[in-house]
mmCIF file of C-alpha atoms and ligand atoms in Angstrom:
data_model
loop_
_atom_site.group_PDB
_atom_site.id
_atom_site.type_symbol
_atom_site.label_atom_id
_atom_site.label_comp_id
_atom_site.label_asym_id
_atom_site.label_seq_id
_atom_site.Cartn_x
_atom_site.Cartn_y
_atom_site.Cartn_z
ATOM 1 C CA MET A 196 -27.577 0.483 -1.394
ATOM 2 C CA VAL A 197 -25.825 1.255 1.714
ATOM 3 C CA SER A 198 -24.970 4.924 2.647
ATOM 4 C CA TRP A 199 -21.622 6.132 4.021
ATOM 5 C CA ARG A 200 -23.394 7.018 7.512
ATOM 6 C CA ASP A 201 -24.868 3.460 7.674
ATOM 7 C CA TRP A 202 -21.915 1.559 6.810
ATOM 8 C CA LEU A 203 -19.874 3.625 9.366
ATOM 9 C CA HIS A 204 -22.649 2.917 12.026
ATOM 10 C CA ASP A 205 -22.641 -0.856 11.515
ATOM 11 C CA ALA A 206 -18.815 -0.978 11.360
ATOM 12 C CA ALA A 207 -18.358 0.766 14.894
ATOM 13 C CA ARG A 208 -20.737 -1.805 16.102
ATOM 14 C CA GLN A 209 -18.905 -4.740 14.667
ATOM 15 C CA LEU A 210 -15.568 -3.561 15.794
ATOM 16 C CA GLY A 211 -16.616 -2.715 19.378
ATOM 17 C CA ALA A 212 -18.227 -6.371 19.572
ATOM 18 C CA ALA A 213 -14.721 -7.631 18.407
ATOM 19 C CA GLY A 214 -13.190 -5.797 21.503
ATOM 20 C CA ILE A 215 -11.610 -2.999 19.662
ATOM 21 C CA GLU A 216 -11.279 0.185 21.556
ATOM 22 C CA ASP A 217 -12.366 3.567 19.924
ATOM 23 C CA ALA A 218 -14.431 1.571 17.305
ATOM 24 C CA SER A 219 -15.931 4.557 15.707
ATOM 25 C CA ALA A 220 -12.665 6.054 15.093
ATOM 26 C CA GLU A 221 -11.298 2.757 13.706
ATOM 27 C CA GLY A 222 -14.037 2.264 11.411
ATOM 28 C CA ARG A 223 -13.627 5.908 9.973
ATOM 29 C CA PHE A 224 -9.849 5.338 9.472
ATOM 30 C CA LEU A 225 -10.669 2.098 7.902
ATOM 31 C CA PHE A 226 -13.294 3.403 5.378
ATOM 32 C CA THR A 227 -11.281 6.659 4.424
ATOM 33 C CA GLY A 228 -7.966 4.846 4.041
ATOM 34 C CA VAL A 229 -9.509 1.978 1.808
ATOM 35 C CA LEU A 230 -11.512 4.502 -0.215
ATOM 36 C CA GLY A 231 -8.838 7.142 -0.334
ATOM 37 C CA LEU A 232 -11.267 9.927 1.095
ATOM 38 C CA SER A 233 -10.610 12.647 3.738
ATOM 39 C CA ARG A 234 -12.534 12.814 6.959
ATOM 40 C CA SER A 235 -14.121 16.101 5.905
ATOM 41 C CA GLN A 236 -15.317 14.442 2.523
ATOM 42 C CA VAL A 237 -17.166 12.025 4.788
ATOM 43 C CA ILE A 238 -18.564 14.464 7.119
ATOM 44 C CA ALA A 239 -19.649 16.536 4.303
ATOM 45 C CA ASP A 240 -21.725 13.799 2.362
ATOM 46 C CA PRO A 241 -22.872 11.134 4.911
ATOM 47 C CA ASP A 242 -25.907 10.006 2.761
ATOM 48 C CA ARG A 243 -23.832 9.075 -0.302
ATOM 49 C CA LYS A 244 -24.159 5.472 -1.187
ATOM 50 C CA LEU A 245 -21.371 2.945 -1.645
ATOM 51 C CA ASP A 246 -21.159 1.520 -5.278
ATOM 52 C CA GLU A 247 -20.757 -2.145 -5.414
ATOM 53 C CA ALA A 248 -17.005 -2.159 -5.640
ATOM 54 C CA SER A 249 -16.088 0.096 -2.931
ATOM 55 C CA LEU A 250 -18.811 -1.767 -0.575
ATOM 56 C CA ALA A 251 -16.974 -4.995 -1.442
ATOM 57 C CA ALA A 252 -13.604 -3.462 -0.556
ATOM 58 C CA VAL A 253 -14.688 -1.719 3.011
ATOM 59 C CA ASN A 254 -16.493 -5.008 3.942
ATOM 60 C CA LYS A 255 -13.451 -7.197 3.094
ATOM 61 C CA ALA A 256 -11.265 -4.755 5.316
ATOM 62 C CA LEU A 257 -13.679 -4.644 8.123
ATOM 63 C CA GLU A 258 -13.784 -8.385 8.141
ATOM 64 C CA ARG A 259 -9.881 -8.357 8.459
ATOM 65 C CA ARG A 260 -10.289 -5.768 11.095
ATOM 66 C CA VAL A 261 -12.594 -7.460 12.995
ATOM 67 C CA SER A 262 -10.441 -10.658 13.081
ATOM 68 C CA ARG A 263 -7.926 -8.233 14.802
ATOM 69 C CA VAL A 264 -5.540 -7.782 11.810
ATOM 70 C CA PRO A 265 -3.697 -4.331 12.523
ATOM 71 C CA LEU A 266 -5.160 -1.394 10.732
ATOM 72 C CA SER A 267 -1.653 -0.653 9.539
ATOM 73 C CA GLN A 268 -1.280 -4.001 7.844
ATOM 74 C CA ILE A 269 -4.925 -3.755 6.228
ATOM 75 C CA LEU A 270 -4.053 -0.183 4.749
ATOM 76 C CA GLY A 271 -0.497 -1.330 4.037
ATOM 77 C CA ALA A 272 0.881 2.063 5.288
ATOM 78 C CA THR A 273 1.501 3.783 8.513
ATOM 79 C CA PRO A 274 2.665 7.351 9.398
ATOM 80 C CA PHE A 275 5.980 7.721 11.026
ATOM 81 C CA TRP A 276 7.590 11.005 11.933
ATOM 82 C CA THR A 277 7.191 13.004 8.437
ATOM 83 C CA LEU A 278 7.098 9.634 6.371
ATOM 84 C CA GLU A 279 4.261 7.345 5.199
ATOM 85 C CA LEU A 280 5.922 3.867 5.403
ATOM 86 C CA LEU A 281 5.109 0.513 3.767
ATOM 87 C CA VAL A 282 3.970 -2.043 6.304
ATOM 88 C CA THR A 283 3.456 -5.857 5.873
ATOM 89 C CA PRO A 284 3.235 -8.776 8.224
ATOM 90 C CA ASP A 285 7.046 -9.008 7.779
ATOM 91 C CA VAL A 286 7.818 -5.849 9.899
ATOM 92 C CA LEU A 287 6.773 -4.280 13.151
ATOM 93 C CA SER A 288 4.385 -1.306 12.522
ATOM 94 C CA PRO A 289 6.461 1.575 13.553
ATOM 95 C CA ARG A 290 4.920 3.267 16.561
ATOM 96 C CA ALA A 291 4.481 6.829 17.662
ATOM 97 C CA ASP A 292 6.526 6.118 20.665
ATOM 98 C CA THR A 293 9.527 5.373 18.705
ATOM 99 C CA GLU A 294 9.671 8.779 17.424
ATOM 100 C CA THR A 295 11.161 9.640 21.025
ATOM 101 C CA ILE A 296 14.236 7.893 19.692
ATOM 102 C CA VAL A 297 14.449 9.954 16.735
ATOM 103 C CA GLU A 298 13.913 13.141 18.552
ATOM 104 C CA ALA A 299 16.587 12.154 21.256
ATOM 105 C CA ALA A 300 19.111 11.553 18.630
ATOM 106 C CA LEU A 301 18.483 14.803 16.711
ATOM 107 C CA ASN A 302 18.872 16.552 19.932
ATOM 108 C CA ASP A 303 22.185 15.142 20.367
ATOM 109 C CA VAL A 304 24.020 15.667 16.959
ATOM 110 C CA ASP A 305 24.903 18.519 14.863
ATOM 111 C CA THR A 306 22.359 17.801 11.804
ATOM 112 C CA ALA A 307 24.373 19.842 9.374
ATOM 113 C CA ARG A 308 27.374 17.644 9.595
ATOM 114 C CA PRO A 309 27.793 14.346 7.434
ATOM 115 C CA VAL A 310 26.593 12.210 10.343
ATOM 116 C CA ARG A 311 27.258 8.593 10.003
ATOM 117 C CA ILE A 312 24.295 6.547 11.384
ATOM 118 C CA LEU A 313 23.976 2.895 12.393
ATOM 119 C CA ASP A 314 20.391 1.743 12.884
ATOM 120 C CA ILE A 315 20.574 -1.671 14.328
ATOM 121 C CA ALA A 316 17.431 -4.008 13.796
ATOM 122 C CA THR A 317 15.776 -1.578 11.381
ATOM 123 C CA GLY A 318 12.664 -3.498 10.555
ATOM 124 C CA SER A 319 10.703 -1.243 8.114
ATOM 125 C CA GLY A 320 13.640 1.117 7.998
ATOM 126 C CA ALA A 321 11.598 3.656 10.193
ATOM 127 C CA ILE A 322 14.337 5.197 12.559
ATOM 128 C CA ALA A 323 16.994 5.460 9.876
ATOM 129 C CA LEU A 324 14.858 7.013 7.314
ATOM 130 C CA ALA A 325 13.412 9.481 9.567
ATOM 131 C CA LEU A 326 16.913 10.667 10.884
ATOM 132 C CA LEU A 327 17.931 10.862 7.191
ATOM 133 C CA THR A 328 15.152 13.158 6.156
ATOM 134 C CA GLU A 329 16.148 15.477 9.009
ATOM 135 C CA MET A 330 20.119 15.391 8.127
ATOM 136 C CA GLN A 331 20.563 16.243 4.502
ATOM 137 C CA SER A 332 24.372 15.227 4.567
ATOM 138 C CA ALA A 333 23.989 12.049 6.633
ATOM 139 C CA THR A 334 24.431 8.411 5.533
ATOM 140 C CA ALA A 335 23.064 5.378 7.419
ATOM 141 C CA VAL A 336 23.886 1.585 7.556
ATOM 142 C CA ALA A 337 20.797 -0.241 8.843
ATOM 143 C CA THR A 338 20.874 -3.950 9.832
ATOM 144 C CA ASP A 339 18.173 -6.572 10.462
ATOM 145 C CA ILE A 340 18.304 -10.393 10.737
ATOM 146 C CA SER A 341 15.157 -10.669 8.666
ATOM 147 C CA ARG A 342 15.680 -10.407 4.876
ATOM 148 C CA ALA A 343 12.058 -9.912 4.410
ATOM 149 C CA ALA A 344 11.958 -6.995 6.716
ATOM 150 C CA LEU A 345 15.038 -5.484 4.888
ATOM 151 C CA ASP A 346 13.144 -5.849 1.542
ATOM 152 C CA ILE A 347 10.444 -3.769 3.221
ATOM 153 C CA ALA A 348 13.183 -1.208 4.319
ATOM 154 C CA ALA A 349 14.263 -1.069 0.646
ATOM 155 C CA ILE A 350 10.861 -0.232 -0.718
ATOM 156 C CA ASN A 351 10.586 2.557 1.985
ATOM 157 C CA ALA A 352 13.967 3.959 1.231
ATOM 158 C CA GLY A 353 13.019 4.191 -2.614
ATOM 159 C CA ARG A 354 9.575 5.639 -1.703
ATOM 160 C CA THR A 355 11.054 8.400 0.517
ATOM 161 C CA GLY A 356 13.880 9.066 -1.939
ATOM 162 C CA LEU A 357 16.486 8.012 0.459
ATOM 163 C CA SER A 358 18.032 4.831 -1.225
ATOM 164 C CA GLU A 359 21.322 6.537 -2.114
ATOM 165 C CA ARG A 360 22.093 7.179 1.496
ATOM 166 C CA ILE A 361 21.111 3.938 3.121
ATOM 167 C CA GLU A 362 22.945 0.661 3.055
ATOM 168 C CA LEU A 363 20.857 -2.324 4.132
ATOM 169 C CA VAL A 364 22.897 -5.206 5.567
ATOM 170 C CA CYS A 365 21.297 -8.627 6.583
ATOM 171 C CA THR A 366 23.009 -9.632 9.828
ATOM 172 C CA SER A 367 22.687 -10.367 13.415
ATOM 173 C CA TRP A 368 22.788 -7.043 15.387
ATOM 174 C CA ALA A 369 25.959 -5.513 14.037
ATOM 175 C CA ASP A 370 28.031 -8.695 13.242
ATOM 176 C CA GLY A 371 30.596 -7.835 10.462
ATOM 177 C CA ILE A 372 29.834 -4.122 10.419
ATOM 178 C CA ALA A 373 33.061 -2.187 10.539
ATOM 179 C CA GLY A 374 34.124 1.509 10.704
ATOM 180 C CA ARG A 375 32.918 4.367 13.247
ATOM 181 C CA PHE A 376 29.566 5.856 13.611
ATOM 182 C CA ASP A 377 28.475 9.195 15.222
ATOM 183 C CA LEU A 378 25.003 7.816 16.116
ATOM 184 C CA VAL A 379 24.250 4.128 16.912
ATOM 185 C CA VAL A 380 20.377 3.785 17.347
ATOM 186 C CA SER A 381 18.248 0.681 17.698
ATOM 187 C CA ASN A 382 14.633 -0.200 18.715
ATOM 188 C CA PRO A 383 15.374 -3.883 19.370
ATOM 189 C CA PRO A 384 12.804 -6.565 20.360
ATOM 190 C CA TYR A 385 12.311 -6.116 24.285
ATOM 191 C CA ILE A 386 9.275 -8.048 25.348
ATOM 192 C CA ALA A 387 9.883 -10.912 27.863
ATOM 193 C CA SER A 388 9.203 -14.111 26.072
ATOM 194 C CA SER A 389 6.452 -15.204 28.633
ATOM 195 C CA ILE A 390 4.585 -11.903 28.136
ATOM 196 C CA ILE A 391 4.047 -12.248 24.498
ATOM 197 C CA GLU A 392 1.156 -14.586 24.762
ATOM 198 C CA THR A 393 -0.594 -11.917 26.911
ATOM 199 C CA LEU A 394 -0.432 -9.136 24.323
ATOM 200 C CA GLU A 395 -3.125 -7.930 22.148
ATOM 201 C CA PRO A 396 -4.125 -10.136 19.315
ATOM 202 C CA GLU A 397 -3.045 -7.538 16.857
ATOM 203 C CA VAL A 398 0.448 -7.831 18.142
ATOM 204 C CA ARG A 399 0.655 -11.432 19.198
ATOM 205 C CA ASP A 400 -0.987 -12.812 16.334
ATOM 206 C CA HIS A 401 -0.027 -10.551 13.571
ATOM 207 C CA GLU A 402 3.475 -8.867 14.228
ATOM 208 C CA PRO A 403 6.830 -10.822 13.452
ATOM 209 C CA ARG A 404 7.824 -12.652 16.834
ATOM 210 C CA LEU A 405 11.339 -11.985 16.033
ATOM 211 C CA ALA A 406 10.299 -8.378 16.260
ATOM 212 C CA LEU A 407 8.998 -8.759 19.715
ATOM 213 C CA ASP A 408 10.966 -11.441 21.574
ATOM 214 C CA GLY A 409 13.727 -9.975 23.783
ATOM 215 C CA GLY A 410 14.277 -13.407 25.611
ATOM 216 C CA PRO A 411 13.496 -14.667 29.017
ATOM 217 C CA ASP A 412 13.859 -11.161 30.713
ATOM 218 C CA GLY A 413 13.417 -8.956 27.561
ATOM 219 C CA LEU A 414 16.924 -7.692 27.973
ATOM 220 C CA ALA A 415 18.858 -10.216 25.907
ATOM 221 C CA PRO A 416 19.390 -7.630 22.840
ATOM 222 C CA TYR A 417 20.822 -5.028 24.978
ATOM 223 C CA ARG A 418 23.587 -7.057 26.089
ATOM 224 C CA HIS A 419 24.838 -7.313 22.442
ATOM 225 C CA LEU A 420 23.697 -3.720 21.724
ATOM 226 C CA PHE A 421 25.998 -2.031 24.300
ATOM 227 C CA SER A 422 29.076 -3.908 23.432
ATOM 228 C CA GLU A 423 28.500 -3.318 19.548
ATOM 229 C CA ALA A 424 27.992 0.349 20.486
ATOM 230 C CA ARG A 425 31.126 0.395 22.501
ATOM 231 C CA ARG A 426 32.988 -1.002 19.395
ATOM 232 C CA LEU A 427 31.415 1.149 16.793
ATOM 233 C CA LEU A 428 30.878 4.598 18.111
ATOM 234 C CA ALA A 429 33.090 7.329 16.977
ATOM 235 C CA PRO A 430 34.706 9.545 19.597
ATOM 236 C CA GLY A 431 32.039 11.844 20.841
ATOM 237 C CA GLY A 432 29.384 9.837 19.243
ATOM 238 C CA THR A 433 25.902 9.037 20.787
ATOM 239 C CA GLY A 434 23.873 5.855 21.213
ATOM 240 C CA VAL A 435 20.125 5.936 21.592
ATOM 241 C CA PHE A 436 18.133 2.708 22.340
ATOM 242 C CA GLU A 437 14.236 2.401 22.800
ATOM 243 C CA ILE A 438 13.504 0.549 25.900
ATOM 244 C CA GLY A 439 10.531 -0.888 27.530
ATOM 245 C CA TYR A 440 8.692 1.508 29.982
ATOM 246 C CA ASP A 441 9.497 -0.672 33.139
ATOM 247 C CA GLN A 442 13.040 -1.449 31.789
ATOM 248 C CA ARG A 443 14.831 1.962 32.991
ATOM 249 C CA GLU A 444 16.851 0.590 35.849
ATOM 250 C CA ALA A 445 18.065 -2.629 34.298
ATOM 251 C CA VAL A 446 19.201 -1.120 31.043
ATOM 252 C CA LEU A 447 20.862 1.797 32.720
ATOM 253 C CA ARG A 448 22.754 -1.052 34.756
ATOM 254 C CA LEU A 449 23.691 -2.733 31.319
ATOM 255 C CA ALA A 450 24.875 0.282 30.127
ATOM 256 C CA GLN A 451 27.089 1.072 33.065
ATOM 257 C CA GLU A 452 28.428 -2.462 32.882
ATOM 258 C CA ALA A 453 29.368 -2.096 29.420
ATOM 259 C CA GLY A 454 31.306 1.168 30.382
ATOM 260 C CA ALA A 455 29.129 3.791 28.945
ATOM 261 C CA ARG A 456 29.112 7.072 30.384
ATOM 262 C CA ASP A 457 26.301 9.996 30.836
ATOM 263 C CA ALA A 458 23.625 7.247 30.376
ATOM 264 C CA ASP A 459 20.269 8.686 30.945
ATOM 265 C CA CYS A 460 16.738 8.025 29.951
ATOM 266 C CA VAL A 461 14.290 9.963 27.921
ATOM 267 C CA LYS A 462 10.518 9.971 28.341
ATOM 268 C CA ASP A 463 7.954 9.577 25.567
ATOM 269 C CA LEU A 464 5.146 11.773 25.228
ATOM 270 C CA GLY A 465 2.875 9.721 27.936
ATOM 271 C CA GLY A 466 5.749 10.370 30.411
ATOM 272 C CA ARG A 467 7.139 6.774 30.523
ATOM 273 C CA SER A 468 10.920 6.056 29.894
ATOM 274 C CA ARG A 469 11.145 5.086 26.413
ATOM 275 C CA ALA A 470 14.837 5.640 25.343
ATOM 276 C CA ILE A 471 18.383 5.343 26.827
ATOM 277 C CA VAL A 472 20.882 7.949 25.594
ATOM 278 C CA PHE A 473 24.451 7.372 26.187
ATOM 279 C CA ALA A 474 28.122 7.817 25.187
ATOM 280 C CA PHE A 475 31.462 5.978 25.578
ATOM 281 C CA SER A 476 33.942 8.716 25.461
HETATM 282 C C1 SAM B 774 10.851 -3.830 17.603
HETATM 283 S S1 SAM B 774 11.251 -4.180 15.822
HETATM 284 C C2 SAM B 774 11.946 -2.645 15.440
HETATM 285 C C3 SAM B 774 11.957 -2.139 14.001
HETATM 286 C C4 SAM B 774 12.057 -0.716 13.764
HETATM 287 N N1 SAM B 774 13.529 -0.601 13.983
HETATM 288 C C5 SAM B 774 11.148 0.199 14.412
HETATM 289 O O1 SAM B 774 11.620 0.866 15.309
HETATM 290 O O2 SAM B 774 10.009 0.079 13.803
HETATM 291 C C6 SAM B 774 12.782 -5.155 16.147
HETATM 292 C C7 SAM B 774 13.621 -5.601 14.776
HETATM 293 O O3 SAM B 774 14.672 -6.430 15.086
HETATM 294 C C8 SAM B 774 14.895 -7.318 14.324
HETATM 295 N N2 SAM B 774 15.700 -8.498 14.959
HETATM 296 C C9 SAM B 774 15.431 -9.540 15.751
HETATM 297 N N3 SAM B 774 16.511 -10.108 16.089
HETATM 298 C C10 SAM B 774 17.581 -9.630 15.353
HETATM 299 C C11 SAM B 774 19.035 -9.771 15.417
HETATM 300 N N4 SAM B 774 19.602 -10.827 16.072
HETATM 301 N N5 SAM B 774 19.798 -8.929 14.707
HETATM 302 C C12 SAM B 774 19.285 -8.131 13.914
HETATM 303 N N6 SAM B 774 17.985 -7.699 13.945
HETATM 304 C C13 SAM B 774 17.175 -8.367 14.627
HETATM 305 C C14 SAM B 774 13.563 -7.883 13.903
HETATM 306 O O4 SAM B 774 13.662 -8.593 12.659
HETATM 307 C C15 SAM B 774 12.770 -6.633 13.829
HETATM 308 O O5 SAM B 774 12.852 -5.949 12.500
#
């Protein structure tokens, strides 16, 4: 029978050989995630043997990870902000960097007010749901062009107890959305089409192309987003969009061309420009 220690050792070797960075940590996440164990349980009992069913389950997960399926898709969940969100191949796995958008939005609104939020291109629902957990009186409209992504967002809204405060709409950007919003947020696809083939296999082969491809220069979505924000932001409202680390100047220019004022970029924890914050009035 295989001990926990031996399995972890072999998993780290296989993951490393597959080109995965930090193979030991990945093996441990896989092991604890699949078996529902804490890290301290594993550290405390390394000589414990795997029963047959557990061994089959962790081996199957390891095989998928070695073929570069993202950990979040194997485990079916990923942490975002204070939430644990369902993730499938139909949605982009929410990234820690995207929490910068949540933070920037919270800095700019009175969270006690009944804020109206529009999250364009919501995917798993990550940004809208994180904002709603921080604003008890807020409501959100969240759009996506992918019906399959919205199905996942609906499950995440249910799991986080926020279904009553979010409306999910299948549309392109904000087509057909009316009314005024205090916050318009978005993390659109912003990778230049030609770059996609050079990305890590986890992203290139397993995340939805629709969630990545920002057109020839990666900026196509912003051209829609700024004009939609101008139409839909309430007086005094704030827009916050995620941007690529190298898009600061180009996106600031697009914001200016659209008539935005006070546009500025916010950095993520790694010190890279990650969000543009702007207003129109
Ligand atoms: C980068 S993902 C972001 C998902 C989520 N907001 C997050 O931060 O994790 C971009 C999303 O844009 C959606 N999308 C792509 N084109 C769209 C369009 N024309 N209208 C609305 N959503 C679109 C994709 O389906 C995907 O869910």
